CSV table of C-alpha atoms and ligand atoms in Angstrom, one decimal:
chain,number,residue,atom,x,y,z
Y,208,UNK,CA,0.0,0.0,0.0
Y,209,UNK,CA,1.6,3.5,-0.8
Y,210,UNK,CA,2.9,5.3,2.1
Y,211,UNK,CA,0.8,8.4,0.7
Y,212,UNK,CA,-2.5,6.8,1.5
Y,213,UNK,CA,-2.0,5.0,4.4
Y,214,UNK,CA,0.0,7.8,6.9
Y,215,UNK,CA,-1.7,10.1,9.1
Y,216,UNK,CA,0.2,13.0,9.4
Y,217,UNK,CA,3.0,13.7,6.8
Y,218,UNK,CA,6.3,14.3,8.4
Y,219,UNK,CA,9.6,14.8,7.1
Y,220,UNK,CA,10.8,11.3,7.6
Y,221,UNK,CA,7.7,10.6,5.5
Y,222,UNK,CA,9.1,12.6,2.6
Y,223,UNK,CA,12.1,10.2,3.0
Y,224,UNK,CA,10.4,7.1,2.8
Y,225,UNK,CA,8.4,8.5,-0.1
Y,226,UNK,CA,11.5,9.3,-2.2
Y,227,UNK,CA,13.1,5.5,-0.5
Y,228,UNK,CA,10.0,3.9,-2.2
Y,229,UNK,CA,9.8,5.6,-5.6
Y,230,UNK,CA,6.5,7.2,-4.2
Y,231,UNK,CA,6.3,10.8,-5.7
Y,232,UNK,CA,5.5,13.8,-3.0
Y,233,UNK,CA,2.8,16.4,-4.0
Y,234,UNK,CA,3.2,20.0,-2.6
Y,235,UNK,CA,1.3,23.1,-3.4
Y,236,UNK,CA,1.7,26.7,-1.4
Y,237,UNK,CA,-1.6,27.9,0.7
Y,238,UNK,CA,-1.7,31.7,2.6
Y,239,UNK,CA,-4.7,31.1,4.3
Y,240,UNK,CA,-6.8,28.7,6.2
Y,241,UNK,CA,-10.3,28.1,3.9
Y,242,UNK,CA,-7.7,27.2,1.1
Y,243,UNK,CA,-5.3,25.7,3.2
Y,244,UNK,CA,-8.7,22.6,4.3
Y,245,UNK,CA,-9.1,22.4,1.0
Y,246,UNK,CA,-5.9,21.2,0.2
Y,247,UNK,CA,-5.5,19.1,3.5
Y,248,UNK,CA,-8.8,17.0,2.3
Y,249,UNK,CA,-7.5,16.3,-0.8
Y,250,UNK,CA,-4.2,14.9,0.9
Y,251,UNK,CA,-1.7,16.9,-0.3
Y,252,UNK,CA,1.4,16.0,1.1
Y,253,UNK,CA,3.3,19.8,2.0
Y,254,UNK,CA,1.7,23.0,1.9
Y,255,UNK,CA,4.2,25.9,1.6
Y,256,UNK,CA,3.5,29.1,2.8
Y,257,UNK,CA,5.3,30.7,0.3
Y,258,UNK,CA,6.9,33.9,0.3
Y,259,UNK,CA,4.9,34.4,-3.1
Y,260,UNK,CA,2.5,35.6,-0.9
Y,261,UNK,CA,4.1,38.9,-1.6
Y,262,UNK,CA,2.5,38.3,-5.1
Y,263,UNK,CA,-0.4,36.6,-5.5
Y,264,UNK,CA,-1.9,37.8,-2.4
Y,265,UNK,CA,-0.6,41.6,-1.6
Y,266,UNK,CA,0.2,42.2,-5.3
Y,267,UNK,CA,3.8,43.0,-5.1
Y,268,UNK,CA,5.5,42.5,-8.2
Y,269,UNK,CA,8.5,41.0,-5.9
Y,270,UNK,CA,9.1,38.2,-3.0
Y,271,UNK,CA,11.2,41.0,-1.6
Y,272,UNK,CA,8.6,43.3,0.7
Y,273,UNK,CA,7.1,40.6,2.6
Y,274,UNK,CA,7.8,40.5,6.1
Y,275,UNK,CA,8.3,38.1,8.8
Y,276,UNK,CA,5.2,39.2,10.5
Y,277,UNK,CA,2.8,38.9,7.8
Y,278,UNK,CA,4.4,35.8,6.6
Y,279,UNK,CA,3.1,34.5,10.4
Y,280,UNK,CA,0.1,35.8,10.2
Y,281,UNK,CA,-0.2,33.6,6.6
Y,282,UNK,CA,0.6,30.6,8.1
Y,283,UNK,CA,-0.4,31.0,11.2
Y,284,UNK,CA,-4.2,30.1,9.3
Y,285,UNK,CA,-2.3,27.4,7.2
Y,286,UNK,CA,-1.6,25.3,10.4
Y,287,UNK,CA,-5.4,26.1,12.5
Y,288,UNK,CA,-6.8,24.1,8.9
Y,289,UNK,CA,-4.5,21.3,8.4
Y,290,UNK,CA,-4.6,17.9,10.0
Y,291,UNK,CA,-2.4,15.7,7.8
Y,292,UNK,CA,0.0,17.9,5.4
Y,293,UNK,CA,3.1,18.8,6.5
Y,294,UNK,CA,3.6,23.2,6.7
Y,295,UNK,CA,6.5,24.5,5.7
Y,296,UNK,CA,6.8,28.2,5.5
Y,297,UNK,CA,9.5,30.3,3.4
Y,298,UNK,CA,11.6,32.7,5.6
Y,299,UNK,CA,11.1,35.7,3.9
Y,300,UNK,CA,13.9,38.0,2.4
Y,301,UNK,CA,16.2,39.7,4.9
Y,302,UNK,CA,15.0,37.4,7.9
Y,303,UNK,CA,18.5,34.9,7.5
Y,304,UNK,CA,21.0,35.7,4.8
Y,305,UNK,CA,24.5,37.1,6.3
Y,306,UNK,CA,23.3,36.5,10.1
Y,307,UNK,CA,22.8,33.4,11.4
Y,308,UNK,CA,21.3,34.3,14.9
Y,309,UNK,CA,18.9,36.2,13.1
Y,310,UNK,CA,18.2,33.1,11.0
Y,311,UNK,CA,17.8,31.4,14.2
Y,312,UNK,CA,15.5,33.9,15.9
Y,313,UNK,CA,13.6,34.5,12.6
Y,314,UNK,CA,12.7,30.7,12.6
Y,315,UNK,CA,12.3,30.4,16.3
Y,316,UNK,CA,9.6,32.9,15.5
Y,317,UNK,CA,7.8,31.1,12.6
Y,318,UNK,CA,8.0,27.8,14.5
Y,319,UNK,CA,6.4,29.2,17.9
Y,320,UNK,CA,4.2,31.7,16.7
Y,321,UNK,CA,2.5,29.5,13.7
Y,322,UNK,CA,3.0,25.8,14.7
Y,323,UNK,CA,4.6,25.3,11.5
Y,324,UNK,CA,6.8,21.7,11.1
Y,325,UNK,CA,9.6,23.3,9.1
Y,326,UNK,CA,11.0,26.4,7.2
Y,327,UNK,CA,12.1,26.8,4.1
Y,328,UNK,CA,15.3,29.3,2.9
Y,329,UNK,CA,16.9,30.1,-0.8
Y,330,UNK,CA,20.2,29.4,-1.3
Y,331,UNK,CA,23.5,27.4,-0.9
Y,332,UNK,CA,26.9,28.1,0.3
Y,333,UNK,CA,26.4,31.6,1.5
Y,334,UNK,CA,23.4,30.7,3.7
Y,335,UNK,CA,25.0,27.1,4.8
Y,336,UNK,CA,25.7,28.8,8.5
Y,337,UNK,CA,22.1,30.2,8.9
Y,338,UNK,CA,20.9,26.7,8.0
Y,339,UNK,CA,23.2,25.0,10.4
Y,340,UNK,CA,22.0,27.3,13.3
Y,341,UNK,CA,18.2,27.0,12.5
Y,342,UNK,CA,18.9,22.9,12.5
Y,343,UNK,CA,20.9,23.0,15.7
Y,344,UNK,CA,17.9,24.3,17.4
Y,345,UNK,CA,15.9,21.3,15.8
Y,346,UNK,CA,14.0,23.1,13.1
Y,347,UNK,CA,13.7,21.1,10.1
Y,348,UNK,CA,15.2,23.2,6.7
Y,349,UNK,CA,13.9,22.9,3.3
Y,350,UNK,CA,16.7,24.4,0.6
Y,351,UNK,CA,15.7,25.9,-2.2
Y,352,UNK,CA,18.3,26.6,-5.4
Y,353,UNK,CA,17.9,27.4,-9.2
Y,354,UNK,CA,16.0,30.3,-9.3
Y,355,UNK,CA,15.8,32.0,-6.5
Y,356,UNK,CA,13.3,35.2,-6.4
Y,357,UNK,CA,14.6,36.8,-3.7
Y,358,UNK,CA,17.6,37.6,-5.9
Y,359,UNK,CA,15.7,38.3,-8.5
Y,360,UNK,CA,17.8,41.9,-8.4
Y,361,UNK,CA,21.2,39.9,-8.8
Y,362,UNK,CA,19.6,37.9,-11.6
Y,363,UNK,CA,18.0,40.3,-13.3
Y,364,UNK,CA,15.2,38.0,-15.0
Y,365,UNK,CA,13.4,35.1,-14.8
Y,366,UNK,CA,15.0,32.9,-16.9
Y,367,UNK,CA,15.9,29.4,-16.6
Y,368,UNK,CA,19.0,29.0,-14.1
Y,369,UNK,CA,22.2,26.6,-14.4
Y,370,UNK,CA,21.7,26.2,-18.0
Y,371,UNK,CA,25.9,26.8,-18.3
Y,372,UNK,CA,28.5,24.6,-16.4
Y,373,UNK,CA,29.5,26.8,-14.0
Y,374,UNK,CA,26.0,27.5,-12.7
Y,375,UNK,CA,25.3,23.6,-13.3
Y,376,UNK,CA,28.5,22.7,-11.3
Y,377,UNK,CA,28.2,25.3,-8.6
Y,378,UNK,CA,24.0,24.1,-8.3
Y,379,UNK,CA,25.3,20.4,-7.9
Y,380,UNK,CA,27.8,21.1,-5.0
Y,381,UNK,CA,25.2,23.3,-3.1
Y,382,UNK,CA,22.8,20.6,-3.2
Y,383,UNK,CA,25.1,18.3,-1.9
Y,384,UNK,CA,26.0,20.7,1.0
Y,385,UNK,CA,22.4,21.2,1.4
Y,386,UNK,CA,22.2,17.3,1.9
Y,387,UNK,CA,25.6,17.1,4.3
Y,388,UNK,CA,24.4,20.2,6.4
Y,389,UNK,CA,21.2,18.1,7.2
Y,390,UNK,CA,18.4,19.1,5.2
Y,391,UNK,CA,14.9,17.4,4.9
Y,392,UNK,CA,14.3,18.4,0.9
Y,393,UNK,CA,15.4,20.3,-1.3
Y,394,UNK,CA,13.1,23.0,-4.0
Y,395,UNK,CA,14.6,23.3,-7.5
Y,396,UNK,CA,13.0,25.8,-9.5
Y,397,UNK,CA,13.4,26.4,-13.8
Y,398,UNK,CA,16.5,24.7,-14.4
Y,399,UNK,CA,17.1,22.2,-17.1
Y,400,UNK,CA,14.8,18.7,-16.7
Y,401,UNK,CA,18.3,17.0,-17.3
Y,402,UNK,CA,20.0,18.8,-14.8
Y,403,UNK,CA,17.2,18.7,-11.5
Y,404,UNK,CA,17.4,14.3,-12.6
Y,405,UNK,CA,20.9,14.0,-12.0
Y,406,UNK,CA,20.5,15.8,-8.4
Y,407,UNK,CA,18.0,13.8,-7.7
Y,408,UNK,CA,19.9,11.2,-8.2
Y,409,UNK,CA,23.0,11.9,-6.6
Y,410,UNK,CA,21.2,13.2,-3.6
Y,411,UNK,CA,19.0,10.9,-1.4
Y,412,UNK,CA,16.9,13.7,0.4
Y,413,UNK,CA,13.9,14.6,-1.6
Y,414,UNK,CA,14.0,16.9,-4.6
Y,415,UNK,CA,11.5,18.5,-5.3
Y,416,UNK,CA,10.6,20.7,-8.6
Y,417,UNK,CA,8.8,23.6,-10.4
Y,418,UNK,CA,9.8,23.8,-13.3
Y,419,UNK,CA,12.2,21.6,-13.2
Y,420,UNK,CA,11.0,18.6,-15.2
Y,421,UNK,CA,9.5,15.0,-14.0
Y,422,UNK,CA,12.8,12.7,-13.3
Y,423,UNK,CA,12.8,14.5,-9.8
Y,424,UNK,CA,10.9,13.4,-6.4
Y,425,UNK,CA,7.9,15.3,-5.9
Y,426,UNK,CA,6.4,18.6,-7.6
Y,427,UNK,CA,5.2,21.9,-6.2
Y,428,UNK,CA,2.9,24.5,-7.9
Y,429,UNK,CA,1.4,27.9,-7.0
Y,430,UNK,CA,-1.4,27.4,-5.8
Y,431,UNK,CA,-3.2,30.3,-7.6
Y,432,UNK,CA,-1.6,29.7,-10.7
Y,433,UNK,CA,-2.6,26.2,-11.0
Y,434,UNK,CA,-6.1,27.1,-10.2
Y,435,UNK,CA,-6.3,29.8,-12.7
Y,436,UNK,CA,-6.8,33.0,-10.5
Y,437,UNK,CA,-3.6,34.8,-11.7
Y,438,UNK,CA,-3.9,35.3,-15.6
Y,439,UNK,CA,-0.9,37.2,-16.7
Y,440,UNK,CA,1.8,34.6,-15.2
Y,441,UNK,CA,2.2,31.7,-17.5
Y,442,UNK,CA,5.6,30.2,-17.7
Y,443,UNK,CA,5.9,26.7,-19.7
Y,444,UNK,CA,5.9,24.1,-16.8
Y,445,UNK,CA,2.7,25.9,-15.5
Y,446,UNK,CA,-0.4,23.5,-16.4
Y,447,UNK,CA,-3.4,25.4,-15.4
Y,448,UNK,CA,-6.1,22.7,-13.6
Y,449,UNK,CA,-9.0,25.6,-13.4
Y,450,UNK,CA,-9.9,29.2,-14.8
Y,451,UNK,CA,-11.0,30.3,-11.5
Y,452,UNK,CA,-10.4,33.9,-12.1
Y,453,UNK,CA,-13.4,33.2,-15.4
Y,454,UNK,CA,-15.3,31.1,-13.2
Y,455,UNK,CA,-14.9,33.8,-10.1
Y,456,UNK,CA,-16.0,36.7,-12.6
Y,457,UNK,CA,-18.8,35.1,-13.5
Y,458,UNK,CA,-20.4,34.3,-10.5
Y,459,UNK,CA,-19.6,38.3,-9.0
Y,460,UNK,CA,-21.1,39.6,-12.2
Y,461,UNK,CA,-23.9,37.7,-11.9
Y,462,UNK,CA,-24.5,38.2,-8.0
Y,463,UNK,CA,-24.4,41.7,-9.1
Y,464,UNK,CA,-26.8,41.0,-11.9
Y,465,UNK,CA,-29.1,39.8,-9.5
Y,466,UNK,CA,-29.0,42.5,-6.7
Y,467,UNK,CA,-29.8,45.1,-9.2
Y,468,UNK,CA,-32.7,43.7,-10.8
Y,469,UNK,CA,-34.2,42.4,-7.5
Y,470,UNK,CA,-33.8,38.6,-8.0
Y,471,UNK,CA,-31.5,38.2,-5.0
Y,472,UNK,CA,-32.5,37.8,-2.4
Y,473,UNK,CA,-35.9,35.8,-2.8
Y,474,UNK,CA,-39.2,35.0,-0.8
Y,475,UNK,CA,-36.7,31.6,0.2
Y,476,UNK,CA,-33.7,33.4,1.2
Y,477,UNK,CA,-35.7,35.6,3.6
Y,478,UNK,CA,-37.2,35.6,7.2
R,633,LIG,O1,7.2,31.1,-2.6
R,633,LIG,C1,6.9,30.1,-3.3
R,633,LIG,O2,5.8,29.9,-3.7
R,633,LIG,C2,8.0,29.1,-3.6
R,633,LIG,C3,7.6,28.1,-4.6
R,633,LIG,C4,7.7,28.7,-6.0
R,633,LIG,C5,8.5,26.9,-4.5
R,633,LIG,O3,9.0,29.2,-3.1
């Protein structure tokens, strides 16, 4: 019987097993608690509290302006709806790079304040010490390399990452120090399909994807790009599973529809 179906609570030795097992791990972010139940009934297997909650749900055109305390607040609803999933929630920019007792405290902070299992940080050799204070306190860490928003100002675009060798070779050894520092998993995001397989490979912590092709552990998606709500974001690995933001229209403009010409409410839907 697959571990997916049988467990009752996801943890991160789950995640393990699942990769162990050839058992692929489903993740999708959540901000708030009515989305958050959805998800946790349909036994997802992570919900990230993603810092693209800068985006898609204060309209920033960055992951840069969120901050610590509205990332709490986010996934402080995330954890009230779930029962099974495990909740891992992004530290957002400027909470851990170049300071590691202010990686500490910032994920002391998430961890108490939310009941979150686990964080999640970009980057690889430059944050290894923030990581390796935030698991000495016994915080599980999620990496995440390839494109990495936060540096979106360094990069410049949004392009694939590690298409060249240095990038490739330099992506490779992070994730490997990722693994030897003692994280759980590990997000790649828009590199080559070719590339995210051989880490995968190499690595025996869970790797998991966007963008980043199928030969890889587990995939994540954007929760309100897969369902269609945001329209002008459509990168190639997105595959959109709704046109919510059609369907949502529709039912405004016709509950508007109805106010107006007096059909809502009826005799029924009074006392
Ligand atoms: O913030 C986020 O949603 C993420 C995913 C894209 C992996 O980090």
């Amino acid at each position: 019987m697959s571990l997916h179906k049988t467990v009752r609570k996801v943890t991160t030795h789950v995640l393990i097993a699942m990769k162990l097992r050839g058992e692929k791990i489903a993740m999708l972010t959540a901000y708030d608690y009515s989305m958050a139940r959805i998800l946790d009934k349909a036994a997802i297997d992570v919900i990230l509290v993603g810092d693209s909650a800068s985006n898609v749900m204060a309209g920033h055109d960055t992951t840069i302006p969120v901050t610590l305390d509205q990332m709490i607040y986010h996934a402080a609803g995330v954890v009230r709806a779930v029962r099974r999933a495990l909740v891992v929630v992004d530290l957002p920019f400027g909470t851990y790079q170049g300071n590691s007792r202010k990686a500490l405290s910032s994920a002391i902070r998430i961890m108490k304040e939310t009941g979150a299992h686990a964080v999640k940080l970009e980057g690889g050799s430059e944050v290894l010490k923030s990581i390796q204070r935030i698991l000495s306190a016994g915080i599980p860490v999620m990496g995440h390399l390839g494109l990495m928003p936060q540096s979106i100002h360094k990069f410049g675009t949004y392009v694939v990452r590690a298409t060249d060798d240095d990038e490739a070779d330099k992506l490779v050894e992070d994730a490997h120090s990722l693994e030897e520092v003692g994280c759980f998993a590990i997000v790649l995001e828009k590199i080559p399909a070719k590339l995210a397989g051989k880490v995968a490979r190499e690595i025996k912590i869970p790797i998991i994807g966007i963008g980043a092709g199928k030969d890889v552990d587990g995939q994540v998606l954007v929760l309100h790009d897969m369902l269609g709500i945001t329209q002008e974001f459509s990168p190639r690995f997105l595959r959109r599973y709704h046109n919510l933001y059609q369907e949502i229209l529709g039912a405004v403009e016709t509950y508007i529809s109805d106010v107006r010409t007096l059909d809502f409410p009826n005799d029924k839907e009074q006392y």
